[in-house]
Amino acid sequence: MQSLGLTPNVKHYGSVVDLLGRAGRLQQAYYVIDSMPMLPDMVLWQTLLGACKTYKNVDMAEMVTRKLVEMGSTSDGNFVLLSNIYAAHERWADVGRIRDVMKSKDVRKTPGFSYIEEKGVIHKFYNADKAHKHCKQIYGKLEEIRFKMKEFGYAAETSFVLHDIGDEEKENALYQHSEKLAVAFGLICAEDEARPIQVIKNLRICGDCHVVIKLISKMYNREIIVRDRVRFHRFKDGTCSCRDYW
């Protein structure tokens, strides 16, 4: 960059860290942040933490989380990401320890919700929501989706459930995530099949929901756009614009 007459700033370093994280070169990404001539911001460390989740690197995730805590971060998302990584390795004692740390620091997990607009009306869904007036039809559509997905070899990504419970209970918990409810509602209501189903999620979309919505886009030949806390996901023909990295 300097050869081009540019003085690298935090955003330039952030792009390099993001690229290295996507490639799974986490140690190199850590070195880039650690050797910067200016102080790294929280976004850089959070970018690396996201890559740790993708590649399930526990040691690096612990190190990065410590850095974020030292910087004064009170974001529930950082702790939840680390919990996700522990859960993927079935380290339930560590998942419990993170919950205790969050309590001691008065960090509260933000409830996940999704919403979708239909005919000028905003419809909001929480996980396992049964308050919607079309609740019966929505869960009926989810059952239909669930049945169809098995023909495509779908198996629930139960590692994303942060509780030490049975696989069937984990699968049921995933099945009722807010983004799935919103998409099911969109399928029920959409009169124009050429119009994309658009959903907004206040948190990161979970890995299982990402897999499921890719399958829905293929099974129902629908374009689905989900805007989560991190980025836009455009699902079409069984693929996502993020290329499975977010």
PDB file of C-alpha atoms in Angstrom, residues 26 51-62 81-95 158-164 170:
ATOM      1  CA  LEU A  26      -6.035 -17.333  11.843  1.00  0.00           C
ATOM      2  CA  ALA A  51     -13.340 -16.464  11.886  1.00  0.00           C
ATOM      3  CA  CYS A  52     -12.548 -18.520  15.015  1.00  0.00           C
ATOM      4  CA  LYS A  53     -16.209 -19.549  15.130  1.00  0.00           C
ATOM      5  CA  THR A  54     -16.202 -20.572  11.465  1.00  0.00           C
ATOM      6  CA  TYR A  55     -13.091 -22.709  11.923  1.00  0.00           C
ATOM      7  CA  LYS A  56     -13.951 -23.801  15.498  1.00  0.00           C
ATOM      8  CA  ASN A  57     -10.582 -22.657  16.869  1.00  0.00           C
ATOM      9  CA  VAL A  58     -11.045 -22.651  20.651  1.00  0.00           C
ATOM     10  CA  ASP A  59      -7.577 -21.483  21.713  1.00  0.00           C
ATOM     11  CA  MET A  60      -7.567 -18.479  19.408  1.00  0.00           C
ATOM     12  CA  ALA A  61     -11.172 -17.589  20.331  1.00  0.00           C
ATOM     13  CA  GLU A  62     -10.261 -17.554  24.042  1.00  0.00           C
ATOM     14  CA  LEU A  81     -19.629 -16.516  19.832  1.00  0.00           C
ATOM     15  CA  LEU A  82     -17.201 -18.063  22.311  1.00  0.00           C
ATOM     16  CA  SER A  83     -20.055 -20.103  23.797  1.00  0.00           C
ATOM     17  CA  ASN A  84     -20.921 -21.316  20.295  1.00  0.00           C
ATOM     18  CA  ILE A  85     -17.372 -22.530  19.801  1.00  0.00           C
ATOM     19  CA  TYR A  86     -17.385 -24.338  23.157  1.00  0.00           C
ATOM     20  CA  ALA A  87     -20.772 -25.887  22.353  1.00  0.00           C
ATOM     21  CA  ALA A  88     -19.482 -27.135  18.986  1.00  0.00           C
ATOM     22  CA  HIS A  89     -16.844 -29.067  20.964  1.00  0.00           C
ATOM     23  CA  GLU A  90     -19.440 -30.128  23.599  1.00  0.00           C
ATOM     24  CA  ARG A  91     -17.508 -28.308  26.326  1.00  0.00           C
ATOM     25  CA  TRP A  92     -20.620 -27.657  28.396  1.00  0.00           C
ATOM     26  CA  ALA A  93     -18.742 -26.713  31.571  1.00  0.00           C
ATOM     27  CA  ASP A  94     -17.092 -23.884  29.630  1.00  0.00           C
ATOM     28  CA  VAL A  95     -20.454 -22.829  28.185  1.00  0.00           C
ATOM     29  CA  THR A 158     -27.403 -29.222  16.651  1.00  0.00           C
ATOM     30  CA  SER A 159     -23.968 -27.893  17.656  1.00  0.00           C
ATOM     31  CA  PHE A 160     -25.503 -24.400  17.439  1.00  0.00           C
ATOM     32  CA  VAL A 161     -27.736 -25.093  20.462  1.00  0.00           C
ATOM     33  CA  LEU A 162     -26.026 -23.752  23.590  1.00  0.00           C
ATOM     34  CA  HIS A 163     -27.619 -26.199  26.021  1.00  0.00           C
ATOM     35  CA  ASP A 164     -26.636 -29.683  27.085  1.00  0.00           C
ATOM     36  CA  LYS A 170     -31.938 -29.459  20.181  1.00  0.00           C
TER      37      LYS A 170
END
